[in-house]
Coordinates of C-alpha atoms in Angstrom, one line a residue:
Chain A
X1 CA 19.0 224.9 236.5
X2 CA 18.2 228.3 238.0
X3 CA 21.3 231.0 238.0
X4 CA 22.5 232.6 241.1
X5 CA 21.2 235.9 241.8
X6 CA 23.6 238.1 240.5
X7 CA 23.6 241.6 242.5
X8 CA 25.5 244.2 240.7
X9 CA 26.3 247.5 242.8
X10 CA 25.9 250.9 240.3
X11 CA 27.6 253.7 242.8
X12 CA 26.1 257.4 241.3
X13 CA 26.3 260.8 241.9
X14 CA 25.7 263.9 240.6
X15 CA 28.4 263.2 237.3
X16 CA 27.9 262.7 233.6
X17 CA 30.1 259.9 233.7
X18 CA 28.3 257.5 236.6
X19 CA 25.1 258.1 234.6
X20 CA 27.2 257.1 231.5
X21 CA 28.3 253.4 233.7
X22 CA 24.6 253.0 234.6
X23 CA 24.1 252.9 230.5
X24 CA 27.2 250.6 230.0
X25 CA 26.4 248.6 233.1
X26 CA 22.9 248.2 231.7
X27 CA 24.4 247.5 228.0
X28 CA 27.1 245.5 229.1
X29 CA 26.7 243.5 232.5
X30 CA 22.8 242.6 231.8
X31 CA 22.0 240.1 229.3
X32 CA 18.6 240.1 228.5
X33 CA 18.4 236.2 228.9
X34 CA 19.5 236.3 232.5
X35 CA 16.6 237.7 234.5
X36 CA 18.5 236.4 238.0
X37 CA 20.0 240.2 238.2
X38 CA 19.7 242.6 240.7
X39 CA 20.9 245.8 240.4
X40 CA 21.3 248.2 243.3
X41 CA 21.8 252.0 242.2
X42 CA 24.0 253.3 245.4
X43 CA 24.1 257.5 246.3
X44 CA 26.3 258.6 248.9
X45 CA 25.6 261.8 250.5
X46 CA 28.2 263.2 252.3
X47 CA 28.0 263.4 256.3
X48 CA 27.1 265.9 258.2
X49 CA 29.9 267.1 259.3
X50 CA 31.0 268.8 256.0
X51 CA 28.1 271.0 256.8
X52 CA 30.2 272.8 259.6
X53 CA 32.6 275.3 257.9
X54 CA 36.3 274.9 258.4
X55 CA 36.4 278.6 260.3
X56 CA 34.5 276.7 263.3
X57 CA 31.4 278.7 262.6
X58 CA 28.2 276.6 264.3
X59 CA 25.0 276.6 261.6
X60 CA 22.2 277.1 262.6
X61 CA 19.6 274.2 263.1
X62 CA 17.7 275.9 260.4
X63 CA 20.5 276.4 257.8
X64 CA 21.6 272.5 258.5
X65 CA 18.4 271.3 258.1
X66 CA 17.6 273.3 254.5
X67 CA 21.3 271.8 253.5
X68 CA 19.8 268.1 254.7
X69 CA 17.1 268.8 252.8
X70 CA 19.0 269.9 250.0
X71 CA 20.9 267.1 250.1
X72 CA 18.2 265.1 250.1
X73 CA 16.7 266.8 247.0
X74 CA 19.9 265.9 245.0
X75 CA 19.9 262.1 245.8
X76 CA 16.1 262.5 244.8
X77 CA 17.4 264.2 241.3
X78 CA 20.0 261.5 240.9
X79 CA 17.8 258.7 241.6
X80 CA 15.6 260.8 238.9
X81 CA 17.9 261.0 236.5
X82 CA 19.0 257.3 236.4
X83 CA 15.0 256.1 235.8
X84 CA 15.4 258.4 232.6
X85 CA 17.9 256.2 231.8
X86 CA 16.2 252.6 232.6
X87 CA 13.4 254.5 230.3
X88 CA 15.8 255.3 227.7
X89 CA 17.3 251.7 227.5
X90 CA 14.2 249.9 227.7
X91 CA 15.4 248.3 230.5
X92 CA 12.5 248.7 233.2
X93 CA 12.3 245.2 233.7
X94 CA 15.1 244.7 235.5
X95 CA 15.0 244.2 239.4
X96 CA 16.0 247.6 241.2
X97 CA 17.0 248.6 244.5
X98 CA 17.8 252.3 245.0
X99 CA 20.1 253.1 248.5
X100 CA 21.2 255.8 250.0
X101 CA 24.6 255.6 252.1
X102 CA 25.9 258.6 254.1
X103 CA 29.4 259.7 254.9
X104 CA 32.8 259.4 253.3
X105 CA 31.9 258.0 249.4
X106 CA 34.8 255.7 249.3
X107 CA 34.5 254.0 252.6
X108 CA 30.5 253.8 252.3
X109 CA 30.9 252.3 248.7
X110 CA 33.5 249.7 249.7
X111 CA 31.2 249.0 252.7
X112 CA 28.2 248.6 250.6
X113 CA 29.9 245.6 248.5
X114 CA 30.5 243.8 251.3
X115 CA 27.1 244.3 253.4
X116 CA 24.9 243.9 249.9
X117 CA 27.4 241.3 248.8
X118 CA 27.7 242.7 245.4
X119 CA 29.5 240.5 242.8
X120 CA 30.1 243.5 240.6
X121 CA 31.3 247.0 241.3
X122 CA 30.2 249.4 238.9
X123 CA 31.5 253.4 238.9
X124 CA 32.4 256.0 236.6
X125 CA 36.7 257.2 236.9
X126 CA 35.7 260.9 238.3
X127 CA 32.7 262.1 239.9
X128 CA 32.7 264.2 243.1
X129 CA 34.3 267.0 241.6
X130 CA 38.0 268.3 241.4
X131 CA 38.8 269.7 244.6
X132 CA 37.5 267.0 246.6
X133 CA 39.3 264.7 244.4
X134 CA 42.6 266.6 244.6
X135 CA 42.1 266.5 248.7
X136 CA 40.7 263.6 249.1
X137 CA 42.4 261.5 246.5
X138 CA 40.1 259.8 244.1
X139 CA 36.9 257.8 245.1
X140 CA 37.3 255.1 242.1
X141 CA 41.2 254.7 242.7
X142 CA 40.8 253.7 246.6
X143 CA 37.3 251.2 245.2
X144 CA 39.4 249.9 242.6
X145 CA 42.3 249.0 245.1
X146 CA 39.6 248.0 248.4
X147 CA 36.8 246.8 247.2
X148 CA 35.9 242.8 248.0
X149 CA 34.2 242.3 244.1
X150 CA 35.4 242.9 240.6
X151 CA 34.9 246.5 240.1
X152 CA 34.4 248.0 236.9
X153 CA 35.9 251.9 236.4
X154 CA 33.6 253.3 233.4
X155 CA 35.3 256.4 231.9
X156 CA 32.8 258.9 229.6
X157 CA 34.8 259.2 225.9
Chain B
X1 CA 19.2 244.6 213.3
X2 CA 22.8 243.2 213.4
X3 CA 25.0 244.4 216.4
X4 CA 28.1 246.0 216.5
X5 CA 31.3 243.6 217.1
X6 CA 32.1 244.3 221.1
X7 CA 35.6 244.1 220.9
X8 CA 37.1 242.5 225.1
X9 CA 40.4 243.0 225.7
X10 CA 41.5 240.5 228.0
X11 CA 45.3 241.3 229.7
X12 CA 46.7 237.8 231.1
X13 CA 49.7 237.0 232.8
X14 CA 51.3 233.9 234.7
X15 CA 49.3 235.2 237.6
X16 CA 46.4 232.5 239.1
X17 CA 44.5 235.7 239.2
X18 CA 44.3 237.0 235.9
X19 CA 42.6 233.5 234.8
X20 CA 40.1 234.2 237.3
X21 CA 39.9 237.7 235.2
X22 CA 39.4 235.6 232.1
X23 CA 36.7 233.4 234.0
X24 CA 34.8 236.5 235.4
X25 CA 34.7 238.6 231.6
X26 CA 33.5 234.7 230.2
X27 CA 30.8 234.4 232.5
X28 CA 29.6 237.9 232.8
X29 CA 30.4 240.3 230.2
X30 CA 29.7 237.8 227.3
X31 CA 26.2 236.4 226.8
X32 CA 25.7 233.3 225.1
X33 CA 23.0 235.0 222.6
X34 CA 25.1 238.0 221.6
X35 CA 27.7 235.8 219.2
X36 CA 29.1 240.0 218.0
X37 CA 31.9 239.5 221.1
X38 CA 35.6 239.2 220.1
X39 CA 37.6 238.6 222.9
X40 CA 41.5 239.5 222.6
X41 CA 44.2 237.8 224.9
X42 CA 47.1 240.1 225.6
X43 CA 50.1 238.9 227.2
X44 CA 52.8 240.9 227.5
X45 CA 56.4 240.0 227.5
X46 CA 59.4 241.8 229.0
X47 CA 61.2 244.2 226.9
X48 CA 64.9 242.6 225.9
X49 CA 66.3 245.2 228.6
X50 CA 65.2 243.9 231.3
X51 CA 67.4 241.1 230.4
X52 CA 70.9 242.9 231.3
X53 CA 71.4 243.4 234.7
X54 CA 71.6 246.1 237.3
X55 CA 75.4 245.5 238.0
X56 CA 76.7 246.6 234.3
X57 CA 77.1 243.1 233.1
X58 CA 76.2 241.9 229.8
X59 CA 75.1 238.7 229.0
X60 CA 76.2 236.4 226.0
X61 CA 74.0 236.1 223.2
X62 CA 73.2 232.4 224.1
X63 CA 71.9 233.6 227.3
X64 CA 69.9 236.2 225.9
X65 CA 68.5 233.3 223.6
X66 CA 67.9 231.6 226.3
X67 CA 65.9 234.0 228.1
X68 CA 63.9 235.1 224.6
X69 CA 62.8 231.2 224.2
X70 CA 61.8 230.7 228.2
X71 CA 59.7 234.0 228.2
X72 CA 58.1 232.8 224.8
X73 CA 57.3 229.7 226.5
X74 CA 56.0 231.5 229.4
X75 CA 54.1 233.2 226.6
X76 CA 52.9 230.2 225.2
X77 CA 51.9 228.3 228.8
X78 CA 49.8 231.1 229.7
X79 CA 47.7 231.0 226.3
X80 CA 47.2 227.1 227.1
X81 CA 46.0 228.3 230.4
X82 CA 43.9 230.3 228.9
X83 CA 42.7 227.5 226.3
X84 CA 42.0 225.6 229.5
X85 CA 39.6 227.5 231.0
X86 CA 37.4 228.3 228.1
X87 CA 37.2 224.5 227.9
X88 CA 36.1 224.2 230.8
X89 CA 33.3 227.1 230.5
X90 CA 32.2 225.9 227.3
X91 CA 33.4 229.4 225.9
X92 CA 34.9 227.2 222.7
X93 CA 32.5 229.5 220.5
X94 CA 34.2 232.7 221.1
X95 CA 35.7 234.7 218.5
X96 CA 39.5 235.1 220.4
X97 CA 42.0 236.6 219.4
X98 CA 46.0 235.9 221.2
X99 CA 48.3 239.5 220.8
X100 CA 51.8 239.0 221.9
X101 CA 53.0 242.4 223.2
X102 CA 56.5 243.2 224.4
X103 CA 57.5 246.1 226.9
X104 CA 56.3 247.6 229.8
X105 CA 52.9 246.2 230.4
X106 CA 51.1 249.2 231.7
X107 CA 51.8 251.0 228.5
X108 CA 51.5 248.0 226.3
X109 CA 48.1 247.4 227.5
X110 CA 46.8 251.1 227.3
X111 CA 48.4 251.5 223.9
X112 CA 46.9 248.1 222.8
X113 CA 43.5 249.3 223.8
X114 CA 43.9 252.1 221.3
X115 CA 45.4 250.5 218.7
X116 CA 42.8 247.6 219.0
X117 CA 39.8 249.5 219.5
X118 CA 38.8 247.6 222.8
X119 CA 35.6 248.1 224.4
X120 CA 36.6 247.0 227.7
X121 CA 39.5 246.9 229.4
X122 CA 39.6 243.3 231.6
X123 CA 42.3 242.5 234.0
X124 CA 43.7 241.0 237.8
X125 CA 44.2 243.4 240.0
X126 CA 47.5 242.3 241.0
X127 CA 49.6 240.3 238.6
X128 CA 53.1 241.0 237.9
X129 CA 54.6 240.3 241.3
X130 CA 54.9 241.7 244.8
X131 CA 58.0 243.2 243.7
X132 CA 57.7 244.8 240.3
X133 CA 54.3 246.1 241.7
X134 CA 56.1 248.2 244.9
X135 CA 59.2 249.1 242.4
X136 CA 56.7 250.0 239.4
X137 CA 53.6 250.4 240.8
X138 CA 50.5 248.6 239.9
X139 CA 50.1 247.7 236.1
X140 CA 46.0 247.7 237.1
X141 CA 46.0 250.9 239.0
X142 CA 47.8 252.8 236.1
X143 CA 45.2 251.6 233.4
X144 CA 42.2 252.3 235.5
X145 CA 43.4 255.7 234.8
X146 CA 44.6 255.4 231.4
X147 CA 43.1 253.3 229.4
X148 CA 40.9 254.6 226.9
X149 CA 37.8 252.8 227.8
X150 CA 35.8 251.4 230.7
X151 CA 38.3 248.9 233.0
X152 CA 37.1 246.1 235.1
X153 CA 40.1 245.4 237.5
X154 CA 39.2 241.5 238.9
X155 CA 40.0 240.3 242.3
X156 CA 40.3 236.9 243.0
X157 CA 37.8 236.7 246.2

């Protein structure tokens, strides 16, 4: 009898600690007998409108486009950084898909699940740094709470 | 080269939704080749205080025997539950393990993930009544951010 297709949903970011859930996502959630997996390594980027400063200052065209492109360099180094990590495992054979959202992290993640229809969540406890935490509240706690799959909340020892 | 023993710690309740917990960490974190799993049923009973009421009163010690025996039956129905479901998964082949723990459940559970060494953290995300969830706050949402190691909170779709 052939298995489902199983799509698990690895949100990552710039952090230590989503890198670490890719590795326990990989170790845990991917038995090597089941090749019906699919997982889909998600990077938000924030919108643009964090690039306008709070002061009301306009950016230049120029200075928005070097932040897009900077922007676009770190999803590049993320995306990077997570193949060291397939390599690492020995776990190239698995069936990747590699997606870039943009906007708010928690609403694009929780959107994802439901447009990809993940069955799995996967996503370390921190990531997007302090401050934006302590403003925004944390990206894990509102997925944990909204998100229409199990999710699983990977915290680095 | 023999694997390390993953140790699962399951958290049930009389909730329909932390079965479907159970179900989801059977059917995904646990691959039939990796026999090294040892999965650890946690229910957690009411401490005795709960038992005297808001108004001053004290109960007799019959009721209080009472109560013991109906929540140790409670105790006792939910492991059949439990038994139940790994029948019918043909999950009879898994090293389990039934705790009994008695207190607060969000701190029962974090402490029993210590104390137990648990790999993962599995629960429902709701459980534990409407009620006792808006007076306490969610038992899920506190050990997503306690608990010593990765937490998959399940929703029941």
């Amino acid at each position: 009898m052939e298995k489902k297709e199983r799509k698990i949903l690895v949100a990552v970011d710039e952090s230590e600690e989503s890198m670490y859930a890719l590795s326990w996502c990989i170790s845990n959630l991917i038995s090597d007998t089941n090749s019906n997996n699919k997982l889909v390594l998600l990077y938000v980027k924030p919108p643009p409108a964090v690039y306008s400063d709070a002061t009301g200052y306009i950016f230049s065209t120029e200075a928005i486009a070097a932040m897009e492109k900077y922007s676009m360099k770190l999803a590049d180094s993320v995306m990077e950084r997570a193949k060291g990590i397939f390599n690492n495992l020995n776990a190239n054979g698995i069936n990747i898909e590699r997606v870039v959202g943009i906007g708010d992290a928690k609403s694009v993640i929780c959107k994802a699940v439901q447009k990809l229809e993940a069955d799995t969540l996967v996503m370390g406890s921190h990531g997007y740094g302090f401050f934006k935490r302590a403003l925004l509240g944390s990206v894990s706690d509102h997925c944990a709470k909204h998100a229409k799959c199990p999710v699983v909340i990977v915290r680095q020892p």
